[in-house]
Coordinates of C-alpha atoms and ligand atoms in Angstrom, one line a residue:
M48 CA -51.5 -4.2 -18.3
H49 CA -51.8 -0.7 -19.7
S50 CA -50.1 -1.6 -22.8
L51 CA -52.4 -4.5 -23.4
R52 CA -55.4 -2.2 -23.0
F53 CA -53.8 0.3 -25.4
R54 CA -53.0 -2.4 -27.9
F55 CA -56.5 -3.8 -27.8
F56 CA -58.0 -0.4 -28.3
A57 CA -55.6 0.5 -31.0
F58 CA -56.4 -2.7 -32.9
I59 CA -60.1 -2.0 -32.8
A60 CA -59.6 1.6 -33.8
A61 CA -57.4 0.6 -36.7
L62 CA -60.0 -1.9 -37.9
L63 CA -62.7 0.7 -37.6
L64 CA -60.6 3.2 -39.5
I65 CA -60.0 0.7 -42.4
L66 CA -63.7 0.0 -42.5
L67 CA -64.7 3.7 -42.6
V68 CA -62.1 4.6 -45.2
L69 CA -63.5 1.8 -47.4
L70 CA -67.1 3.0 -46.7
N71 CA -66.1 6.5 -47.7
T72 CA -64.2 5.7 -50.8
Y73 CA -65.6 2.6 -52.5
P74 CA -69.2 3.7 -53.2
L75 CA -68.0 7.1 -54.4
I76 CA -65.4 5.6 -56.8
S77 CA -67.8 3.1 -58.2
S78 CA -70.7 5.6 -58.7
R79 CA -68.3 8.1 -60.3
D80 CA -67.0 5.4 -62.6
A81 CA -70.6 4.5 -63.5
V82 CA -71.3 8.2 -64.4
Y83 CA -68.1 8.3 -66.6
E84 CA -69.3 5.2 -68.5
E85 CA -72.7 6.7 -69.0
K86 CA -71.2 9.9 -70.3
R87 CA -69.0 8.0 -72.7
S88 CA -71.9 6.2 -74.2
S89 CA -74.4 9.1 -74.4
M90 CA -71.7 11.5 -75.8
S91 CA -70.5 8.9 -78.3
A92 CA -74.1 8.4 -79.5
A93 CA -74.7 12.2 -79.8
A94 CA -71.4 12.8 -81.6
S95 CA -72.1 9.9 -84.1
V96 CA -75.5 11.3 -84.9
V97 CA -74.1 14.7 -85.5
A98 CA -71.2 13.3 -87.6
S99 CA -73.5 11.2 -89.8
S100 CA -75.9 14.0 -90.3
L101 CA -73.2 16.4 -91.3
A102 CA -71.8 13.9 -93.8
G103 CA -74.8 14.6 -96.0
L104 CA -73.9 18.3 -96.3
D105 CA -71.9 19.6 -99.4
R106 CA -70.3 22.3 -97.5
L107 CA -69.8 22.8 -93.8
S108 CA -70.6 26.3 -92.5
Q109 CA -71.8 27.9 -89.3
D110 CA -75.3 28.2 -90.7
S111 CA -75.6 24.8 -92.3
V112 CA -74.3 23.1 -89.2
A113 CA -76.6 25.2 -87.0
E114 CA -79.5 24.2 -89.1
V115 CA -78.7 20.5 -88.8
L116 CA -78.2 20.8 -85.0
T117 CA -81.5 22.5 -84.6
F118 CA -83.1 19.8 -86.7
L119 CA -81.4 17.1 -84.6
D120 CA -82.4 18.8 -81.4
I121 CA -79.1 18.1 -79.7
S122 CA -79.2 19.8 -76.4
G123 CA -77.6 19.7 -72.9
Y124 CA -74.1 20.3 -74.1
S125 CA -72.1 23.4 -73.0
R126 CA -70.3 23.5 -76.3
I127 CA -70.5 22.0 -79.7
L128 CA -67.7 22.6 -82.2
V129 CA -67.2 21.3 -85.7
T130 CA -64.0 21.6 -87.7
D131 CA -62.9 20.7 -91.3
R132 CA -60.1 18.3 -91.7
S133 CA -57.4 21.0 -91.4
G134 CA -58.7 22.0 -88.0
L135 CA -60.4 25.2 -89.2
V136 CA -63.5 25.8 -87.0
V137 CA -66.6 25.8 -89.2
Y138 CA -69.1 25.9 -86.3
D139 CA -68.7 26.7 -82.7
D140 CA -71.4 27.9 -80.3
G141 CA -68.6 29.2 -78.2
G142 CA -67.8 31.8 -81.0
T143 CA -64.5 30.7 -82.5
A144 CA -65.8 29.9 -86.0
G145 CA -63.4 30.9 -88.8
S146 CA -60.2 30.4 -86.8
M147 CA -58.0 27.4 -86.4
T148 CA -58.9 25.4 -83.3
E149 CA -56.5 25.2 -80.5
I150 CA -58.2 22.3 -78.7
E151 CA -55.6 19.6 -78.3
D152 CA -58.2 16.7 -78.3
V153 CA -59.7 17.9 -81.6
L154 CA -56.2 18.2 -83.2
S155 CA -55.3 14.7 -82.0
A156 CA -58.6 13.3 -83.2
L157 CA -57.9 14.7 -86.6
Q158 CA -54.3 13.6 -86.8
E159 CA -54.6 10.2 -85.3
S160 CA -58.1 9.5 -86.6
R161 CA -59.4 8.3 -83.2
T162 CA -62.1 9.4 -80.7
I163 CA -60.9 11.0 -77.5
F164 CA -63.2 11.0 -74.5
R165 CA -62.4 12.7 -71.2
S166 CA -64.5 13.0 -68.1
R167 CA -63.5 14.4 -64.7
L168 CA -65.4 15.0 -61.5
G169 CA -64.4 18.6 -60.5
E170 CA -65.3 20.4 -57.3
S171 CA -68.9 21.1 -58.4
A172 CA -69.5 19.3 -61.7
F173 CA -68.6 16.5 -64.1
R174 CA -66.7 18.0 -67.0
S175 CA -66.8 15.7 -70.0
S176 CA -65.6 16.1 -73.6
Y177 CA -65.8 14.0 -76.7
A178 CA -63.8 14.5 -79.9
L179 CA -64.9 12.4 -82.9
P180 CA -63.2 12.5 -86.3
M181 CA -65.6 12.5 -89.3
S182 CA -64.7 10.5 -92.4
A183 CA -66.1 9.9 -95.8
Q184 CA -64.9 7.1 -98.1
G185 CA -62.0 6.4 -95.8
A186 CA -60.7 10.0 -95.6
I187 CA -60.9 12.3 -92.6
T188 CA -63.3 15.2 -93.5
G189 CA -63.4 17.0 -90.1
A190 CA -64.2 16.6 -86.4
V191 CA -67.1 17.0 -84.0
Y192 CA -66.3 18.1 -80.5
L193 CA -68.8 18.0 -77.7
C194 CA -68.4 19.4 -74.1
E195 CA -70.7 18.9 -71.2
Y196 CA -70.8 20.4 -67.7
D197 CA -73.0 18.3 -65.5
Q198 CA -73.7 19.8 -62.1
E199 CA -76.7 17.7 -61.2
R200 CA -74.8 14.4 -61.0
A201 CA -72.0 15.9 -59.2
E202 CA -74.3 17.3 -56.6
I203 CA -76.0 13.9 -56.1
I204 CA -72.6 12.2 -55.6
Y205 CA -71.2 14.9 -53.3
G206 CA -74.5 14.7 -51.4
I207 CA -74.1 11.0 -50.9
Q208 CA -70.5 11.6 -49.8
D209 CA -71.6 14.1 -47.2
R210 CA -74.2 11.8 -45.8
I211 CA -71.7 8.9 -45.7
R212 CA -69.2 11.1 -43.9
V213 CA -71.8 12.1 -41.2
L214 CA -72.9 8.5 -40.9
S215 CA -69.2 7.3 -40.6
F216 CA -68.6 9.9 -37.9
V217 CA -71.6 8.7 -35.9
I218 CA -70.8 5.0 -36.4
G219 CA -67.1 5.5 -35.7
T220 CA -67.8 7.5 -32.5
A221 CA -70.4 5.0 -31.3
A222 CA -68.1 2.0 -32.1
L223 CA -65.1 3.5 -30.4
L224 CA -67.2 4.3 -27.3
V225 CA -68.6 0.7 -27.2
A226 CA -65.1 -0.7 -27.8
G227 CA -63.7 1.5 -25.1
V228 CA -66.3 0.5 -22.6
F229 CA -65.8 -3.2 -23.6
V230 CA -62.0 -3.0 -23.3
L231 CA -62.2 -1.2 -19.9
A232 CA -64.7 -3.8 -18.6
L233 CA -62.5 -6.6 -19.8
M234 CA -59.4 -5.0 -18.3
R235 CA -61.1 -4.4 -15.0
R236 CA -62.0 -8.1 -14.8
L237 CA -58.4 -9.1 -15.5
Q238 CA -57.2 -6.6 -12.9
D239 CA -59.7 -8.1 -10.4
L240 CA -58.2 -11.5 -11.1
V241 CA -54.6 -10.2 -10.7
R242 CA -55.7 -8.6 -7.4
S243 CA -57.1 -11.9 -6.2
M244 CA -53.8 -13.6 -7.2
R245 CA -51.9 -11.1 -5.1
V246 CA -54.2 -11.7 -2.1
V247 CA -53.5 -15.5 -2.4
A248 CA -49.8 -14.9 -3.0
G249 CA -49.8 -12.9 0.2
G250 CA -50.8 -16.1 2.0
D251 CA -54.6 -15.8 2.3
Y252 CA -55.4 -19.3 0.9
A253 CA -59.0 -19.1 2.1
Y254 CA -59.7 -16.3 -0.4
R255 CA -61.8 -17.2 -3.4
H256 CA -62.0 -15.0 -6.6
P257 CA -65.7 -14.0 -7.2
I258 CA -66.9 -15.6 -10.4
R259 CA -69.3 -13.8 -12.6
G260 CA -70.7 -15.1 -15.9
Q261 CA -69.5 -18.0 -17.9
D262 CA -66.9 -16.7 -20.3
E263 CA -63.2 -17.4 -20.7
I264 CA -62.2 -15.0 -17.9
S265 CA -64.7 -16.7 -15.6
E266 CA -63.1 -20.0 -16.6
L267 CA -59.7 -18.6 -15.7
G268 CA -61.1 -17.5 -12.3
T269 CA -62.6 -20.9 -11.7
E270 CA -59.2 -22.6 -12.5
F271 CA -57.5 -20.1 -10.2
N272 CA -59.9 -20.9 -7.4
L273 CA -59.3 -24.6 -7.9
L274 CA -55.6 -24.0 -7.7
T275 CA -56.0 -21.9 -4.6
E276 CA -58.2 -24.7 -3.0
R277 CA -55.5 -27.2 -3.7
L278 CA -52.9 -24.9 -2.3
E279 CA -55.0 -24.4 0.8
T280 CA -55.4 -28.1 1.3
T281 CA -51.7 -28.7 0.9
E282 CA -50.9 -25.9 3.2
K283 CA -53.3 -27.3 5.8
Q284 CA -51.8 -30.7 5.5
R285 CA -48.3 -29.3 5.8
R286 CA -49.1 -27.4 9.0
R287 CA -50.9 -30.4 10.5
F288 CA -47.9 -32.6 9.5
V289 CA -45.4 -30.3 11.1
S290 CA -47.5 -30.0 14.3
D291 CA -48.2 -33.8 14.4
A292 CA -44.5 -34.6 13.8
S293 CA -43.3 -32.3 16.5
H294 CA -45.8 -33.6 18.9
E295 CA -44.8 -37.2 18.0
L296 CA -41.1 -36.3 18.7
K297 CA -41.9 -34.3 21.8
T298 CA -43.7 -37.1 23.7
P299 CA -40.8 -39.6 23.8
L300 CA -38.3 -36.8 24.4
A301 CA -40.3 -35.6 27.4
S302 CA -40.4 -39.2 28.7
I303 CA -36.6 -39.6 28.3
R304 CA -36.0 -36.3 30.1
L305 CA -38.3 -37.3 32.9
L306 CA -36.7 -40.7 33.3
S307 CA -33.2 -39.4 33.2
D308 CA -34.0 -36.6 35.7
S309 CA -35.4 -39.2 38.0
I310 CA -32.2 -41.2 37.8
V311 CA -30.0 -38.2 38.4
Q312 CA -32.1 -36.6 41.2
N313 CA -33.2 -39.7 43.2
E314 CA -31.3 -42.3 45.2
M315 CA -32.2 -45.5 43.4
D316 CA -31.3 -49.1 43.7
P317 CA -29.5 -50.5 40.7
E318 CA -32.5 -52.6 39.7
T319 CA -34.7 -49.5 39.3
V320 CA -32.0 -47.6 37.5
R321 CA -31.8 -50.5 35.0
E322 CA -35.6 -50.5 34.6
F323 CA -35.5 -46.7 33.9
A324 CA -32.6 -47.0 31.5
S325 CA -34.5 -49.7 29.6
D326 CA -37.5 -47.4 29.4
I327 CA -35.3 -44.7 28.1
G328 CA -34.1 -47.2 25.5
H329 CA -37.6 -48.0 24.4
E330 CA -38.5 -44.3 24.0
A331 CA -35.3 -43.8 22.0
Q332 CA -36.2 -46.7 19.8
R333 CA -39.6 -45.1 19.2
L334 CA -38.0 -41.8 18.3
Q335 CA -35.7 -43.6 16.0
R336 CA -38.5 -45.4 14.3
T337 CA -40.5 -42.2 13.9
T338 CA -37.6 -40.3 12.4
E339 CA -36.8 -43.1 10.1
E340 CA -40.4 -43.3 8.9
L341 CA -40.6 -39.5 8.5
L342 CA -37.5 -39.7 6.4
D343 CA -39.0 -42.5 4.4
L344 CA -42.1 -40.4 3.7
S345 CA -40.3 -37.3 2.8
R346 CA -38.1 -39.3 0.4
M347 CA -41.2 -40.6 -1.3
D348 CA -42.7 -37.2 -1.3
D349 CA -39.7 -35.9 -3.1
G350 CA -40.2 -38.6 -5.7
I351 CA -36.9 -40.2 -5.0
G352 CA -38.0 -43.5 -6.3
F353 CA -36.3 -46.9 -6.7
V354 CA -34.9 -48.6 -9.7
P355 CA -37.6 -51.3 -10.4
E356 CA -36.3 -54.8 -10.6
P357 CA -38.2 -58.1 -10.9
S358 CA -39.2 -58.9 -7.3
D359 CA -40.8 -62.1 -6.0
V360 CA -43.5 -61.0 -3.6
S361 CA -43.9 -64.4 -2.0
R362 CA -40.2 -64.5 -1.2
V363 CA -40.3 -61.0 0.3
A364 CA -43.4 -62.1 2.4
Q365 CA -41.4 -65.1 3.7
D366 CA -38.7 -62.8 4.9
A367 CA -41.2 -60.5 6.6
L368 CA -42.9 -63.5 8.3
V369 CA -39.6 -64.6 9.8
L370 CA -39.3 -61.3 11.6
L371 CA -42.9 -61.2 12.6
R372 CA -43.4 -64.6 14.1
P373 CA -41.9 -63.7 17.5
L374 CA -44.3 -60.7 17.7
A375 CA -47.2 -63.0 16.9
Q376 CA -46.1 -65.3 19.6
E377 CA -45.9 -62.4 22.0
H378 CA -49.5 -61.4 21.3
S379 CA -50.7 -65.1 21.2
V380 CA -51.8 -64.6 17.6
H381 CA -51.8 -67.4 15.1
L382 CA -50.0 -66.4 12.0
T383 CA -50.7 -68.4 8.8
Q384 CA -49.8 -67.9 5.2
E385 CA -50.6 -69.0 1.6
L386 CA -47.9 -67.9 -0.8
E387 CA -48.2 -68.6 -4.4
E388 CA -45.0 -69.1 -6.3
G389 CA -43.9 -66.9 -9.2
C390 CA -45.7 -63.8 -8.2
V391 CA -43.2 -61.3 -9.6
V392 CA -43.7 -57.6 -9.9
M393 CA -41.4 -54.8 -11.1
G394 CA -40.5 -53.0 -7.9
S395 CA -38.2 -52.7 -5.0
P396 CA -37.9 -55.7 -2.6
D397 CA -37.2 -53.2 0.3
E398 CA -40.5 -51.2 -0.4
L399 CA -42.5 -54.5 -0.9
F400 CA -41.1 -55.6 2.5
K401 CA -42.3 -52.4 4.1
I402 CA -45.8 -53.0 2.7
I403 CA -46.1 -56.6 3.8
F404 CA -44.3 -56.0 7.2
N405 CA -46.4 -53.0 8.2
L406 CA -49.8 -54.6 7.2
T407 CA -49.0 -57.8 9.0
E408 CA -47.5 -56.1 12.0
N409 CA -50.7 -54.0 12.4
A410 CA -52.8 -57.2 12.0
I411 CA -50.9 -58.7 14.9
K412 CA -50.8 -55.5 17.0
Y413 CA -54.5 -54.7 16.7
N414 CA -55.6 -58.2 17.3
V415 CA -57.1 -60.1 20.3
P416 CA -55.5 -62.9 22.2
E417 CA -55.9 -66.2 20.4
G418 CA -56.9 -64.3 17.3
S419 CA -55.4 -65.1 13.9
V420 CA -53.7 -63.4 10.9
H421 CA -53.7 -64.8 7.4
L422 CA -51.3 -63.5 4.8
T423 CA -52.0 -64.5 1.2
V424 CA -50.0 -63.7 -2.0
R425 CA -51.7 -64.8 -5.2
G426 CA -51.5 -63.9 -8.8
T427 CA -53.9 -63.2 -11.6
E428 CA -53.0 -62.8 -15.2
S429 CA -52.1 -59.2 -14.9
T430 CA -51.8 -58.5 -11.2
V431 CA -50.3 -59.8 -7.9
E432 CA -52.5 -59.5 -4.8
I433 CA -51.3 -59.3 -1.2
E434 CA -54.1 -59.9 1.3
V435 CA -53.7 -59.5 5.0
A436 CA -56.8 -60.6 6.9
D437 CA -57.1 -60.6 10.7
T438 CA -59.7 -61.4 13.3
G439 CA -58.7 -58.4 15.4
I440 CA -60.5 -55.4 16.7
G441 CA -61.4 -54.2 13.2
I442 CA -61.5 -50.6 11.9
P443 CA -64.8 -48.6 12.2
E444 CA -66.1 -47.8 8.7
E445 CA -65.9 -44.0 9.3
D446 CA -62.2 -44.3 10.0
R447 CA -61.3 -46.4 6.9
L448 CA -61.0 -43.4 4.7
N449 CA -58.5 -41.7 7.0
I450 CA -56.2 -44.5 8.2
F451 CA -53.8 -43.8 5.3
D452 CA -53.4 -40.2 6.5
R453 CA -50.2 -39.4 8.2
F454 CA -50.3 -39.7 12.0
Y455 CA -53.9 -40.9 11.9
R456 CA -54.8 -43.5 14.6
V457 CA -58.2 -45.0 15.3
D458 CA -57.5 -45.7 18.9
K459 CA -54.7 -43.4 20.0
A460 CA -54.1 -45.0 23.4
R461 CA -53.9 -48.5 22.0
S462 CA -51.8 -47.4 19.1
R463 CA -49.3 -45.5 21.3
A464 CA -49.2 -48.4 23.8
S465 CA -48.1 -50.7 20.9
G466 CA -45.4 -48.3 19.8
G467 CA -47.4 -46.9 16.9
N468 CA -47.1 -43.4 15.5
G469 CA -49.8 -43.5 12.8
L470 CA -47.2 -43.4 10.0
G471 CA -47.1 -47.1 9.0
L472 CA -50.2 -47.1 6.7
S473 CA -49.1 -43.8 5.0
I474 CA -45.9 -45.4 4.1
V475 CA -47.7 -48.5 2.8
H476 CA -50.0 -46.3 0.8
D477 CA -47.2 -44.3 -0.8
A478 CA -45.1 -47.4 -1.5
V479 CA -48.1 -49.1 -3.2
Q480 CA -48.7 -46.0 -5.3
A481 CA -45.0 -45.9 -6.3
H482 CA -45.5 -49.4 -7.6
G483 CA -48.4 -48.3 -9.7
G484 CA -50.8 -50.4 -7.5
S485 CA -53.8 -49.8 -5.3
I486 CA -54.8 -50.6 -1.7
A487 CA -58.3 -51.3 -0.3
V488 CA -59.4 -51.9 3.2
G489 CA -62.5 -53.7 4.3
Q490 CA -64.0 -55.8 7.0
N491 CA -63.0 -59.4 7.5
K492 CA -65.9 -61.8 8.2
P493 CA -67.0 -62.3 10.9
Q494 CA -64.7 -59.9 12.6
G495 CA -61.4 -58.0 12.0
S496 CA -60.0 -56.2 9.0
K497 CA -58.8 -57.2 5.6
F498 CA -56.3 -55.2 3.5
I499 CA -55.8 -56.0 -0.2
V500 CA -52.9 -54.6 -2.2
T501 CA -53.1 -55.0 -5.9
L502 CA -49.9 -54.6 -7.9
P503 CA -49.3 -54.8 -11.6
R504 CA -47.7 -58.2 -12.4
A505 CA -44.3 -58.1 -14.2
S506 CA -44.6 -59.2 -17.9
E507 CA -42.4 -62.0 -19.3
E508 CA -40.2 -59.5 -21.1
E509 CA -39.6 -57.6 -17.9
T510 CA -38.7 -60.7 -15.9
G511 CA -36.6 -61.9 -18.7
I512 CA -38.0 -65.5 -18.5
Ligands
ADP894 P1 -49.7 -47.2 13.8 O1 -48.2 -46.9 13.7 O2 -50.4 -46.3 14.8 O3 -50.1 -48.6 13.8 P2 -50.7 -47.1 11.1 O4 -50.6 -46.0 10.1 O5 -50.0 -48.4 10.8 O6 -50.2 -46.5 12.4 O7 -52.2 -47.4 11.3 C1 -53.1 -46.4 11.6 C2 -54.2 -46.7 12.5 O8 -55.1 -47.7 11.8 C3 -53.7 -47.5 13.7 O9 -53.4 -46.6 14.7 C4 -54.9 -48.4 14.0 O10 -55.8 -47.7 14.9 C5 -55.5 -48.6 12.7 N1 -55.2 -50.0 12.2 C6 -54.3 -50.3 11.3 N2 -54.3 -51.6 11.0 C7 -55.3 -52.1 11.7 C8 -55.8 -53.5 11.8 N3 -55.3 -54.5 11.1 N4 -56.8 -53.6 12.7 C9 -57.3 -52.6 13.4 N5 -56.9 -51.4 13.3 C10 -55.9 -51.1 12.5

């Protein structure tokens, strides 16, 4: 965390430093170069004028050159020097006339017949010099040497530099302050988010991270809140599931204990003992069914699926009907069917059996005497539909959303009396989903319920026909 803050800040500071260095150097270098260029051209022009004017003289001497210079009105130079071709100074306002010059640039200009210009920005002035060889009819006759010491320009440039420096300091400090505040604010928000994460990680799933603004960090916070919400829901479901499941197991166990205690503690005739033992058997059966169904659900939760194989839904429905007919008879319910041939899906016959069996069993259990149940399997081009319609007690609209929840029962007393534990439809729902299908529940006209399961039909390639 700290290192991120440091890195962020260091990055901004480095960027700022580069900018300020550029601001402090580039304008100075370019204005200095412009002054050099200007010096070159002005000194070149002046030296050429002097040289061409001196070419007209028969003899170069201190006086004759001074006369020409006065006439030309060449001014502003700190030194003007003229030599003959051997390097003997014939004119020098610096007072070396009559001796050989020792100025390197003049000697080089004479020897190499080329102009030599130098300009340098010193601490307080531009120092520039220009050495120009003079020639007549192709032969070197001497050299003109000009020197200039320009304080004014240097002061302007150094003045600008000072101002830029002050400005850079102000800008730099302000930018660093702003960047610092920005980085700190950003880090504080990230730390807030981390704190919220720790609160949730500590088990407080009801906690929500406060969202401010609409930037990326707020987006992160919103996503985190969504995640927490999902976690909260899952946790609630898990707790409810555990408490429902233990309750579901506790009830038949308590009955078994009560019945067996009665047998042990009381003198009973064999007939009553047999009755009690049969009740114990029923409760044990209920326990067995609940545990089997719980195992089924947890297997599906773990995503332990099945290997899909071409499965004929109508054939599976026939198998289920064989087992359900006695139950229908027991409840005086008319069980009819309409099973289209060739309705094949890619799935597991065992899971399909559970879907059809549970739906039809419910339709019989939650029916009325002399009611009816109609099971239909039909195919469309891309789907296979299983429809179970009954004329039973129906499901109130407000319960329809919840009946696929684990342990949910509309009428607890009736469901328990018929051996139900509220897991059947959850299993159906999960099995339908595992087949990539969907399930819908509605009202059967004029009374009762209607469940419709829609599964993807197997293609010809899949069935291998
Ligand atoms: P149960 O084992 O209690 O039957 P299910 O999960 O199969 O559990 O069903 C959940 C609840 O939905 C049942 O308790 C019952 O109240 C209601 N139910 C399911 N099918 C029907 C139906 N065909 N008609 C009326 N009510 C039904």
